[in-house]
Coordinates of C-alpha atoms in Angstrom, one line a residue:
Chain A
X1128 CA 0.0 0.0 0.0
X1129 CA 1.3 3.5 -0.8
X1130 CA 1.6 5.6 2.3
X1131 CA 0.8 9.0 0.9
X1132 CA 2.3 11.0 3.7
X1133 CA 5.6 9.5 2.3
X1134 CA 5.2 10.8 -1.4
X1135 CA 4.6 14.5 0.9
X1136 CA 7.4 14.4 2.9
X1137 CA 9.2 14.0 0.4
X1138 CA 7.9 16.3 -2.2
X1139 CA 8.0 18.6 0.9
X1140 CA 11.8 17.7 1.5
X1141 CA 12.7 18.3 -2.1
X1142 CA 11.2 22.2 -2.1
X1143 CA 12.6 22.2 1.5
X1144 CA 16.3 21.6 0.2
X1145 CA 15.6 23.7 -3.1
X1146 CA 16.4 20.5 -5.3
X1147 CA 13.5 21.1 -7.3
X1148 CA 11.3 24.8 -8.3
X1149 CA 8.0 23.1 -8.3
X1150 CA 6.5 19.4 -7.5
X1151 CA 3.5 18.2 -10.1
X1152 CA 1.0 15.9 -8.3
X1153 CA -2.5 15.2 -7.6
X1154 CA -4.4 16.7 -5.6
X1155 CA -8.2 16.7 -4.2
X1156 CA -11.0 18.3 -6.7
X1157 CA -13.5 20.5 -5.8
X1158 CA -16.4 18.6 -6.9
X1159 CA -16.7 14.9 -6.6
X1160 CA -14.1 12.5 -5.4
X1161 CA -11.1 13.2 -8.6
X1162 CA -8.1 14.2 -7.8
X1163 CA -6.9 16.7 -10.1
X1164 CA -3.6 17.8 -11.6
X1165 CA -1.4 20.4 -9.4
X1166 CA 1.7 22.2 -9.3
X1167 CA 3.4 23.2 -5.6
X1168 CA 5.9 25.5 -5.3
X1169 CA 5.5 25.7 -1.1
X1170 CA 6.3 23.5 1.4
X1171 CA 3.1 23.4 3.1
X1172 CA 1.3 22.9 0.0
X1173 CA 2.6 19.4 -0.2
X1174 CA 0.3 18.2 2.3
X1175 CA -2.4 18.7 0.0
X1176 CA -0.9 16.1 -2.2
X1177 CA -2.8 12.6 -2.4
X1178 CA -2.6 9.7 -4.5
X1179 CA -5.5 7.3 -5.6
X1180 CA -7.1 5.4 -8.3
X1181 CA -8.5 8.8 -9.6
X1182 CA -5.0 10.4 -10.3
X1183 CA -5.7 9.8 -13.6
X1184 CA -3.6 12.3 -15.8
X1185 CA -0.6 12.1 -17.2
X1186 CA 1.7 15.2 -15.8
X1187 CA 4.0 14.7 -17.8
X1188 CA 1.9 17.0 -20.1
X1189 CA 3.0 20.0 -17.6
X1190 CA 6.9 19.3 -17.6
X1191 CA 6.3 19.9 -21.5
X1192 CA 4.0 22.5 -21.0
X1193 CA 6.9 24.0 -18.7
X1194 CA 9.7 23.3 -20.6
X1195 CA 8.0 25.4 -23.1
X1196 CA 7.0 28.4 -20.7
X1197 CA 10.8 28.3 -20.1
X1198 CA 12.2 28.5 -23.4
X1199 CA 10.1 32.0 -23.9
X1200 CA 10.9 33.1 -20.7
X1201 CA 13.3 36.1 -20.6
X1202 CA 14.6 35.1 -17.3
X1203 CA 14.2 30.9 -17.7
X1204 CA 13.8 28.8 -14.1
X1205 CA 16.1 26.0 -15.4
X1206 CA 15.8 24.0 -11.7
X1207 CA 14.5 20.8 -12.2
X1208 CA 11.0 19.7 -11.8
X1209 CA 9.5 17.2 -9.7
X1210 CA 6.6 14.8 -10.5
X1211 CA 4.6 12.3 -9.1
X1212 CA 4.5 9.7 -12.1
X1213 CA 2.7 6.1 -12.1
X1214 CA 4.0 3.6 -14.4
X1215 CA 2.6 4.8 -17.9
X1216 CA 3.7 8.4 -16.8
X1217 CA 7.7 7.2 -16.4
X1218 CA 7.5 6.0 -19.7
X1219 CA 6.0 9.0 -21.0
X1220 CA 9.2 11.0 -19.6
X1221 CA 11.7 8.1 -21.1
X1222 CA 10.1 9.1 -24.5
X1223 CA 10.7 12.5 -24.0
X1224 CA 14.4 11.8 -22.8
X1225 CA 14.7 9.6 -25.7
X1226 CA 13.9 12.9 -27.8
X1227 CA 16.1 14.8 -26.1
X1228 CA 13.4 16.9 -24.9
X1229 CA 14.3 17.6 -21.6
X1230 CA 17.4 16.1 -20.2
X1231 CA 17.6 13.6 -17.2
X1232 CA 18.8 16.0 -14.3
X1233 CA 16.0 18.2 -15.2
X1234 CA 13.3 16.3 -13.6
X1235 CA 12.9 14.1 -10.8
X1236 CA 10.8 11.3 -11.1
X1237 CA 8.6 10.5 -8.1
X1238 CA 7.3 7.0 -8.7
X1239 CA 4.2 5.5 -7.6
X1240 CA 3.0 2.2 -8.1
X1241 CA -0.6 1.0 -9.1
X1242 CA 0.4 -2.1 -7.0
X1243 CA -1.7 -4.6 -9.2
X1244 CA -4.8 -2.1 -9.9
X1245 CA -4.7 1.2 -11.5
X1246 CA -6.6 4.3 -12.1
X1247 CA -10.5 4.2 -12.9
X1248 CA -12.3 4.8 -16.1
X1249 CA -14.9 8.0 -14.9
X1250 CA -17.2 6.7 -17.9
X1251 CA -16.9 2.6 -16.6
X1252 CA -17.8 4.1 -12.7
X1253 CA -20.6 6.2 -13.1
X1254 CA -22.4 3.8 -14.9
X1255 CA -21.7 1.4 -12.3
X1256 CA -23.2 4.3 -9.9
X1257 CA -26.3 4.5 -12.1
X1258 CA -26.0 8.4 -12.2
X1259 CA -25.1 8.9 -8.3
X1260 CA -21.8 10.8 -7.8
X1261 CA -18.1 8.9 -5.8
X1262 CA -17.5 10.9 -2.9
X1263 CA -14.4 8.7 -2.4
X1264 CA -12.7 6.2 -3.9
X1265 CA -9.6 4.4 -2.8
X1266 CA -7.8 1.4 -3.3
X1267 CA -9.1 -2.0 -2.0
X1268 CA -5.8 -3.8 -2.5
X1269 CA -6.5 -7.5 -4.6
X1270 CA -10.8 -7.2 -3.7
X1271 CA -11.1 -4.3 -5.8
X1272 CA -11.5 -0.3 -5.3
X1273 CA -13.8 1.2 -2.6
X1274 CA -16.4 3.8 -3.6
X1275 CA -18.6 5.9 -1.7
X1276 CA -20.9 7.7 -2.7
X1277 CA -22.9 11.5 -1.6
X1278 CA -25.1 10.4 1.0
X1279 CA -23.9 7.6 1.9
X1280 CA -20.7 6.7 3.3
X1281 CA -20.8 2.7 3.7
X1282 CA -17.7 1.9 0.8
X1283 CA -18.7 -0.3 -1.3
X1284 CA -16.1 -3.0 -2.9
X1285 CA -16.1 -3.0 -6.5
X1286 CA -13.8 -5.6 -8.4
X1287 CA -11.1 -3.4 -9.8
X1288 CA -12.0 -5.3 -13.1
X1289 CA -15.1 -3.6 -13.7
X1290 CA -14.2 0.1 -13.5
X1291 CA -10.4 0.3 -14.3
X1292 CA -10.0 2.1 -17.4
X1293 CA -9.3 0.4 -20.4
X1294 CA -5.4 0.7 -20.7
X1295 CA -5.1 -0.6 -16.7
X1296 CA -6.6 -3.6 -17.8
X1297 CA -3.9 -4.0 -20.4
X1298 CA -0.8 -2.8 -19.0
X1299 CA 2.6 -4.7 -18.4
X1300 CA 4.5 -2.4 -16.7
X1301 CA 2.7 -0.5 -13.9
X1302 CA 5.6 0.3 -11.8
X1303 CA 7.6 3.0 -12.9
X1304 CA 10.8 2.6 -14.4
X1305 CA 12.2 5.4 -15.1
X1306 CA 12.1 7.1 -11.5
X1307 CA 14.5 9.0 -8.4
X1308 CA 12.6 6.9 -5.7
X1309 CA 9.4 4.5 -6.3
X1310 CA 6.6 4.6 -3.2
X1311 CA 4.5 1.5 -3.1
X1312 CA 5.4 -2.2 -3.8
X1313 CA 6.3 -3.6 -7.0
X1314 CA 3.6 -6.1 -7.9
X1315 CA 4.5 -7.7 -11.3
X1316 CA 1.5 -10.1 -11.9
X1317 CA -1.9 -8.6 -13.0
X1318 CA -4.5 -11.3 -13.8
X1319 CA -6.7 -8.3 -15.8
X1320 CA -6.6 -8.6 -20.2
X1321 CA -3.8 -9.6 -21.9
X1322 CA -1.8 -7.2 -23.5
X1323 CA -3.2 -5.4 -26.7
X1324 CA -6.7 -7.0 -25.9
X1325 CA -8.9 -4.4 -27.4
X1326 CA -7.2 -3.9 -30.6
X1327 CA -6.5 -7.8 -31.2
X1328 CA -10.5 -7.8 -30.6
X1329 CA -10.9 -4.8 -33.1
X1330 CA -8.8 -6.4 -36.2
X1331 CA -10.6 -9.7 -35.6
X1332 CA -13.6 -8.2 -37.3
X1333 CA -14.1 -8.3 -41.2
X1334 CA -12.8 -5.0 -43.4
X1335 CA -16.4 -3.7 -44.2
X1336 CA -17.3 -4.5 -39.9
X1337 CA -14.2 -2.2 -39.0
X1338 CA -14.8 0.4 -41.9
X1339 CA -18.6 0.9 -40.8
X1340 CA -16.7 1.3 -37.2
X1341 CA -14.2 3.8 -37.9
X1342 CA -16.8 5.9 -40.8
X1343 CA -19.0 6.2 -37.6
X1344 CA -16.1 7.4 -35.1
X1345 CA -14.7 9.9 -37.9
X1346 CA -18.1 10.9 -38.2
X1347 CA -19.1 12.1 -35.6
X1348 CA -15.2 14.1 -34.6
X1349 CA -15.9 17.4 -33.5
X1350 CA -12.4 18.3 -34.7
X1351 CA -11.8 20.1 -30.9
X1352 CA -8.4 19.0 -30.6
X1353 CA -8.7 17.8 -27.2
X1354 CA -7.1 14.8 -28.0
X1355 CA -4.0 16.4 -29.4
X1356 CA -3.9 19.2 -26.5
X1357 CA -3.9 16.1 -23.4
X1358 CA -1.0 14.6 -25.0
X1359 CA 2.6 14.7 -24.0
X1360 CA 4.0 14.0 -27.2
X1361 CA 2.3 15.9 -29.5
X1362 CA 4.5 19.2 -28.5
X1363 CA 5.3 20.4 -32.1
X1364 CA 5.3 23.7 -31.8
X1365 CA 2.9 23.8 -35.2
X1366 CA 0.4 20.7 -35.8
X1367 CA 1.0 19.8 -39.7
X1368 CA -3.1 19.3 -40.0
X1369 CA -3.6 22.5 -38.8
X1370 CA -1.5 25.5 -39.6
X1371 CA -2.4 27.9 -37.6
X1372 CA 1.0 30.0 -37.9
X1373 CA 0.4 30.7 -41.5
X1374 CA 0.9 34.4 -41.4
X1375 CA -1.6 36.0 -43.8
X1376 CA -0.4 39.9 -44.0
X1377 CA -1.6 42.6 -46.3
X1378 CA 1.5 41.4 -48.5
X1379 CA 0.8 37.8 -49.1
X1380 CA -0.6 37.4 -52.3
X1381 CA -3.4 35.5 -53.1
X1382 CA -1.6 33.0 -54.9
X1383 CA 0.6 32.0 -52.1
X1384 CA -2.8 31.9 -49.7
X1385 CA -3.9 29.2 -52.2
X1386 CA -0.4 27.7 -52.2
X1387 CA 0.0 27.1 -48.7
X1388 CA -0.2 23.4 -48.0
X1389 CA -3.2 21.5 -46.4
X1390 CA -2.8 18.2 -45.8
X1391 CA -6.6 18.4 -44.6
X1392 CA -9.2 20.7 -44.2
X1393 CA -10.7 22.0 -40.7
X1394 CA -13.8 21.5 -41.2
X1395 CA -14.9 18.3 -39.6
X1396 CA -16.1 15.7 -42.1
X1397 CA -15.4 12.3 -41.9
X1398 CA -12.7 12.0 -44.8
X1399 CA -11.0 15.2 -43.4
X1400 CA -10.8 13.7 -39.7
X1401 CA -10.1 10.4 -40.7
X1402 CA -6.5 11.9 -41.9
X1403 CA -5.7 14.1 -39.2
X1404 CA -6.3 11.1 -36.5
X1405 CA -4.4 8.5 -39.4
X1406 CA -2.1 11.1 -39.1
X1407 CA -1.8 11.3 -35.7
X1408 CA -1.2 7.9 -35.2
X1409 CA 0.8 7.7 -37.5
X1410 CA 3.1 10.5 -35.7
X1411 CA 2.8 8.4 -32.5
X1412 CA 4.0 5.5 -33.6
X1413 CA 7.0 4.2 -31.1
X1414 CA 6.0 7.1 -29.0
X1415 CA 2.7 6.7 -27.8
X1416 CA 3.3 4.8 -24.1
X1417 CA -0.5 3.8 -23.6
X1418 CA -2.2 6.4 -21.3
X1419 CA -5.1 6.7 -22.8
X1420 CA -5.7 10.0 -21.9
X1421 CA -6.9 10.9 -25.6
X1422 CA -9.3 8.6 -25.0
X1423 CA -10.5 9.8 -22.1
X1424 CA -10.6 13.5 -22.7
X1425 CA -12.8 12.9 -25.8
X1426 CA -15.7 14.6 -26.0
X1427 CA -17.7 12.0 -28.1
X1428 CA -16.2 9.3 -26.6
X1429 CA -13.9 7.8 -29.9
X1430 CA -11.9 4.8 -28.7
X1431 CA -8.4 6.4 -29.7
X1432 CA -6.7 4.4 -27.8
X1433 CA -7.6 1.8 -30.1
X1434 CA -5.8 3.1 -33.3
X1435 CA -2.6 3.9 -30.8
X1436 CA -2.3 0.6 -29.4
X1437 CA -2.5 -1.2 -32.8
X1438 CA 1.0 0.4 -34.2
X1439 CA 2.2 -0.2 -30.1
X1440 CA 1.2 -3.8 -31.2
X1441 CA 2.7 -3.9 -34.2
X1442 CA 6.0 -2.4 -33.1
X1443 CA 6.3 -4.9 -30.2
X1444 CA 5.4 -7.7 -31.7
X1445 CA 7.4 -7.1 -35.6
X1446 CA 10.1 -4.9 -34.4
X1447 CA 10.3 -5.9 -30.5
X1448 CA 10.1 -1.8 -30.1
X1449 CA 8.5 -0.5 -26.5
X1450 CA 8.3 2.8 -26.5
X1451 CA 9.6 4.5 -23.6
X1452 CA 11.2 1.0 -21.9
X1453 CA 15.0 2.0 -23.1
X1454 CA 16.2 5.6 -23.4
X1455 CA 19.3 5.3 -25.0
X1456 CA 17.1 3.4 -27.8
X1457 CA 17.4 4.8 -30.9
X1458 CA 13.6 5.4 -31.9
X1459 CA 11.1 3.3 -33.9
X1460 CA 11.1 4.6 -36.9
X1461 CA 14.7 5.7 -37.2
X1462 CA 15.6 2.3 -37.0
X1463 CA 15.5 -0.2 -38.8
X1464 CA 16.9 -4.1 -38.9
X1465 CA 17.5 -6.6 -41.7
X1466 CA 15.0 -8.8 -40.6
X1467 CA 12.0 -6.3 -40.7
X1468 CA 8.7 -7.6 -42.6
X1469 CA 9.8 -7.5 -46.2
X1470 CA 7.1 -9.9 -47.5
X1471 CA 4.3 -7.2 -48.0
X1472 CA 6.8 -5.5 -50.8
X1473 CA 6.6 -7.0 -54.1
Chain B
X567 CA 3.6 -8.0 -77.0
X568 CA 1.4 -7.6 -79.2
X569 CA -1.3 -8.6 -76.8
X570 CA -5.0 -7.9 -77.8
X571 CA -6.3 -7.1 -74.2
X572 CA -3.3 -5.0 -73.7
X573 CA -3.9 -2.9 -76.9
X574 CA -7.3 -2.4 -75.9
X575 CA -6.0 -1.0 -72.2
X576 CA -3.4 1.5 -74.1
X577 CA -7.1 2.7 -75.8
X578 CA -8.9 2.9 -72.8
X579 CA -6.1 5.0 -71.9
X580 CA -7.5 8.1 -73.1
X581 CA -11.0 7.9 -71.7
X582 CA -9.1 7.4 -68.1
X583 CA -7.0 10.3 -68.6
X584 CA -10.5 12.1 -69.4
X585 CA -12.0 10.8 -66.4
X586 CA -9.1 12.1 -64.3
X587 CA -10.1 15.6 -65.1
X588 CA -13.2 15.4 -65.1
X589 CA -16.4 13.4 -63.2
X590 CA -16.6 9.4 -64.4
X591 CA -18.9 9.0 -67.1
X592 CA -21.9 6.4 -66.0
X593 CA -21.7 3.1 -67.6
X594 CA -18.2 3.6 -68.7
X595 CA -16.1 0.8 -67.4
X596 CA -14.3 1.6 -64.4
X597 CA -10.3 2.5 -64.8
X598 CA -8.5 3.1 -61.7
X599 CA -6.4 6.0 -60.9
X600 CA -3.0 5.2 -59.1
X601 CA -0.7 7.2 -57.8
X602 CA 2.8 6.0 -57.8
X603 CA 5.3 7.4 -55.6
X604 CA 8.8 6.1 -57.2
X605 CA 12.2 6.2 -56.3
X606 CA 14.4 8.9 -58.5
X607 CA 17.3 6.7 -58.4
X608 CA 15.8 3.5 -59.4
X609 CA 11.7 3.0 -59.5
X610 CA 11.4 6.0 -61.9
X611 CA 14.3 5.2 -64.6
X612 CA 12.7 1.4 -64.3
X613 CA 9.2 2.7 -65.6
X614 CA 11.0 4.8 -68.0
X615 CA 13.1 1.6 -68.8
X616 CA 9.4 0.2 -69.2
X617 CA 8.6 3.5 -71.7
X618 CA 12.0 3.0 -73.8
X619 CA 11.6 -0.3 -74.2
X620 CA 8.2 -0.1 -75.6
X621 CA 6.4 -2.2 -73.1
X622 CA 2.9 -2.1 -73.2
X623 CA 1.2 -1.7 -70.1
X624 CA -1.5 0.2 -68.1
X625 CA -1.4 3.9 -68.5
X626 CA -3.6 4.0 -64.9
X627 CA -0.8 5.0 -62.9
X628 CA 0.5 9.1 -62.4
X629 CA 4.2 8.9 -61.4
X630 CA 5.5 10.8 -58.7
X631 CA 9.3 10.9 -58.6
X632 CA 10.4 11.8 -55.1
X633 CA 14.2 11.6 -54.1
X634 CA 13.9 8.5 -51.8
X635 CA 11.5 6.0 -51.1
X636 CA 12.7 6.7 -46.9
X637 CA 11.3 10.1 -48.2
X638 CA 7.7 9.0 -48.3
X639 CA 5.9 10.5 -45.8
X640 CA 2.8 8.9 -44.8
X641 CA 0.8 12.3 -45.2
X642 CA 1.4 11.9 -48.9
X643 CA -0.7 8.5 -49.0
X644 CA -3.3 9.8 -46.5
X645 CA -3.8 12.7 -48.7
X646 CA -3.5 10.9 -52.0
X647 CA -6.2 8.6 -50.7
X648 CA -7.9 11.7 -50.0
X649 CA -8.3 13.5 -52.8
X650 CA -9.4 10.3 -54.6
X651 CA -6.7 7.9 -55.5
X652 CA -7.9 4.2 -56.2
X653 CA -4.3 3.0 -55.5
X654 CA -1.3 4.2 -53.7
X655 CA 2.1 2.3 -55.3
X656 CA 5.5 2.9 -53.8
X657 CA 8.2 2.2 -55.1
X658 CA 12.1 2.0 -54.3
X659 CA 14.7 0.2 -54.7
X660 CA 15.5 -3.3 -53.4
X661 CA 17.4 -3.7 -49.5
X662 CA 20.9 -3.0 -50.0
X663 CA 20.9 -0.6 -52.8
X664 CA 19.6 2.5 -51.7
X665 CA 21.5 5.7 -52.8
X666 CA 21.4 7.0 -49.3
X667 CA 22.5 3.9 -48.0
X668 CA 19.0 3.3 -45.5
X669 CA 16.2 5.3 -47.0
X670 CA 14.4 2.3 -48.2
X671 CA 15.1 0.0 -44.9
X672 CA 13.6 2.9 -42.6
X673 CA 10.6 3.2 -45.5
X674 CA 9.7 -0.8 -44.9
X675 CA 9.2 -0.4 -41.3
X676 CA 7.5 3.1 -41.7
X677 CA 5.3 1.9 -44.2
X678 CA 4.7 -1.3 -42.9
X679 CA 2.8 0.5 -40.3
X680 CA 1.0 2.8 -42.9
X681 CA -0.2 0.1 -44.4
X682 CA -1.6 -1.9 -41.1
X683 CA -3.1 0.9 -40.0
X684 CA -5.2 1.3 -43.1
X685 CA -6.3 -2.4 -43.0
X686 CA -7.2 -1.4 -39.2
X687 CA -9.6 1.5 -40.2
X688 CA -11.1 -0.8 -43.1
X689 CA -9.4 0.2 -46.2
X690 CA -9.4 -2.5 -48.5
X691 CA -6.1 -3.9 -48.2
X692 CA -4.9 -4.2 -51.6
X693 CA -5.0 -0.7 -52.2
X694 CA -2.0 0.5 -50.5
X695 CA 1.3 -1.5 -52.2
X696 CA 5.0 -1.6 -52.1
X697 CA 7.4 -2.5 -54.1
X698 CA 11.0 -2.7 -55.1
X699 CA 12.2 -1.7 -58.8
X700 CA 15.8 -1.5 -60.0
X701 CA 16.3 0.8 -63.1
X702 CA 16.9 -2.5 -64.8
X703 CA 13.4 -3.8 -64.2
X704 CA 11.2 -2.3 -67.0
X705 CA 9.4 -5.8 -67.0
X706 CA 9.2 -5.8 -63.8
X707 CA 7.7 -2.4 -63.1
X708 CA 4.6 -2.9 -65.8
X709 CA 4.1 -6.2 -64.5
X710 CA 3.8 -4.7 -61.0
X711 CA 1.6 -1.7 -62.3
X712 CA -1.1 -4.1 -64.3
X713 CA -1.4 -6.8 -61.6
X714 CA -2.0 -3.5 -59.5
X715 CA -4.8 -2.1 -62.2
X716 CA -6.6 -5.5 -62.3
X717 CA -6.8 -5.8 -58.2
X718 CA -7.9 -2.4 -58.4
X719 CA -11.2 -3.5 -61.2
X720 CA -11.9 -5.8 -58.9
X721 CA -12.4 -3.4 -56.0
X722 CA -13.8 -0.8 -57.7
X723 CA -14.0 2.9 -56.7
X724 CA -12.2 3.6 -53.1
X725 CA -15.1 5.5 -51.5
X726 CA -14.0 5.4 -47.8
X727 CA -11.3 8.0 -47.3
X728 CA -12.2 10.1 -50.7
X729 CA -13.5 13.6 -49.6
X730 CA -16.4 14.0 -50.2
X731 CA -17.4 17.5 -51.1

């Protein structure tokens, strides 16, 4: 069991000894029983700091979004950064080392184990709550996770199987890492789904079954982005399907506003949003490390985790690639090995 | 090579070009439009090997010459499909003679994942293909494009990622 007074002391002891400017953790929401993503810069503020199986995010989002802040800054904080990271997050970092986006000494990795469980689905629990709202909701150990709800506080037990999101169910590496210290036991058996499950599931179906599946999803896209803003890797500072630094001033002609390339349109259709989440995959291939927080931040509920964890399939299982696993690794597709599938080419 | 059927296909040729340009006449039989992607150092002086040497084969395909096959970036399929290609071809040259030494290794594994990702979404999976042409393989190259053409006739229009404005 993770005792979270340890992961404060010592966020507390790293601001206390000036090792780090800031600490990124979880901390209590104001409404219902999520935790939600914070950054402490005091020492007292670290008491606030908790850790259960509605930490869902992935901080690492923040070091980027920081690492970002800093490179405009006139006067840049270069001190590292600490963060409270469960497994999927310390491989989220190891990607971004491998990328030489930040370096190593820059951050300091406060692991946390899901010891066996993992974070909860929102979706997967409210149903399971038939529209009443968790007031808490801790870990259970092997039974399950306990949830109570507003107006009663009895906890409940609720196999972990049932409402731990999707990519919990899946994953094979849920202690972290990559870390400075890990809190929490490392439990290495999880009898959940095998790895890949969903997507082995999704390509058993016929062509014309999966098309129907997809048209729908790409359908009914919104084009909001949300999907690209939640994600740690995609930091470019310009996304290719959306150019939105395309400076049009009284001197650009017309014939260069028509020139400009588009790879897609904006508007959201489904042939225009089928190549900007193609594309997307595509551009997290060997990089995405399974967090499913696309997935979860989607506003129309499109299994995106689905197209990512196909290509995470395909790289383990034709090019033995795990993203994140190695940092000194060169990447996926800047690799390459003689005995890579060569019987597709004619 | 004085081949009937192909004689009739180097006809055909000039009602596909007209259907390129402009909408597909009803009842007129279905030619599909490819887009090949080839290799400037190899794929490209093999389908003009193919040209010199007077082979007959399908005029379906619009060559693309780009510097490398390693150069392919999967945006240009996605957006080839896009605006309306039956067929994406690419073609480079075989392991262990690319000009750049790894361009076409690092292009299998990149487009080795292109390619199983549209199977994944439901695009038929003959219309996405790869393959390796020397500057030496006229043959081979129109032998490649008309088995190509004729999986294509089989398929028929690709509907699923076209645009559709």
């Amino acid at each position: 069991m993770v005792n979270v007074e340890e992961i404060r002391d010592y966020a507390a002891n790293l601001l206390k000894k000036g090792e780090v400017k800031s600490v990124l953790g979880f901390r209590r929401g104001s409404a219902s029983a999520f935790a939600e993503p914070c950054t402490i810069t005091d020492v007292g503020e670290a008491t606030s700091l908790v850790w259960d199986p509605t930490c869902l995010n992935n901080l690492t989002l923040y070091l980027v979004k920081d690492r970002k802040q800093q490179a405009a800054a006139k006067n840049p904080d270069n001190r590292p950064v600490g963060i409270v990271a469960k497994g999927c997050d310390s491989r989220a970092i190891g990607v971004l080392l491998q990328e030489n986006y930040f370096k190593r000494e820059d951050v300091v990795v406060i692991g946390v184990s899901c010891e066996g469980t993992g974070v909860v689905d929102p979706r997967k629990l409210s149903a399971k709550l038939k529209g009443r709202t968790a007031s808490r909701v801790t870990f259970g150990g092997a039974d399950g996770i306990n949830v109570s709800v507003y107006g009663d506080e009895t906890e409940t037990v609720i196999p972990a199987r049932e409402i731990l999101a999707d990519r919990c169910l899946e994953c094979r590496a849920a202690v972290p890492a990559l870390n400075d210290v890990v809190f929490g036991e490392a439990v290495g058996a999880r009898e959940f789904d095998e790895p890949f499950h969903a997507a082995k599931e999704a390509e058993s179906l016929s062509a014309d079954e999966r098309w129907a599946t997809w048209e729908h999803h790409f359908d009914r896209c919104l084009r909001c982005f949300a999907c690209r803003a939640v994600c740690p890797m995609c930091y470019c500072p310009e996304c290719v399907v959306d150019s939105t630094t395309f400076v049009v001033t009284l001197g650009t002609s017309a014939e260069e506003k028509a020139n400009r390339i588009r790879w897609c349109e904006r508007s959201a259709n489904t042939s225009e949003s089928a190549v900007y989440h193609l594309t997307r995959t595509i551009h997290l291939a060997g990089r995405c490390i399974d967090c499913g927080e696309c997935e979860r931040v989607c506003p129309v509920n499109i299994p995106l985790r689905l197209l990512n964890t196909k290509l995470e399939k395909e790289a383990f299982e034709m090019f033995e690639y795990q993203a994140g696993h190695d940092i000194e690794q060169a990447s996926l597709l800047s690799s390459f090995r003689d005995e890579d599938p060569n019987s597709f080419i004619r | 090579m004085s081949n009937p059927s192909k004689v009739t296909k180097a006809e055909d040729d000039t009602q596909g070009r007209a259907s390129v340009a402009g909408a597909r006449k009803p009842g007129a039989t279905f030619e599909p439009r490819i887009v090949a992607f080839l290799c400037k150092w190899c794929s490209s002086a093999g389908s003009d090997l193919a040209g010199v040497s007077r082979i007959q084969y399908s005029a379906n395909a619009t060559p693309i010459t780009i510097p490398c096959s390693g150069s392919v970036s999967p945006m240009y399929i996605l957006s080839a499909f896009n605006k309306g290609a039956d067929g994406v071809l690419i073609s480079g040259c075989h392991p262990g003679d690319c000009h750049y030494m790894e361009g076409n290794y690092l292009a299998r594994r990149k487009l080795y994942l292109v390619k199983e990702l549209l199977q994944f979404i439901g695009l038929e999976s003959e219309r996405f293909r790869m393959s390796w042409v020397s500057a030496a393989e006229g043959a081979k190259f129109a032998e490649v494009v008309d088995e190509f053409v004729e999986d294509l006739r089989v398929l028929g229009p690709q509907n699923r990622l076209k645009a559709k404005r």
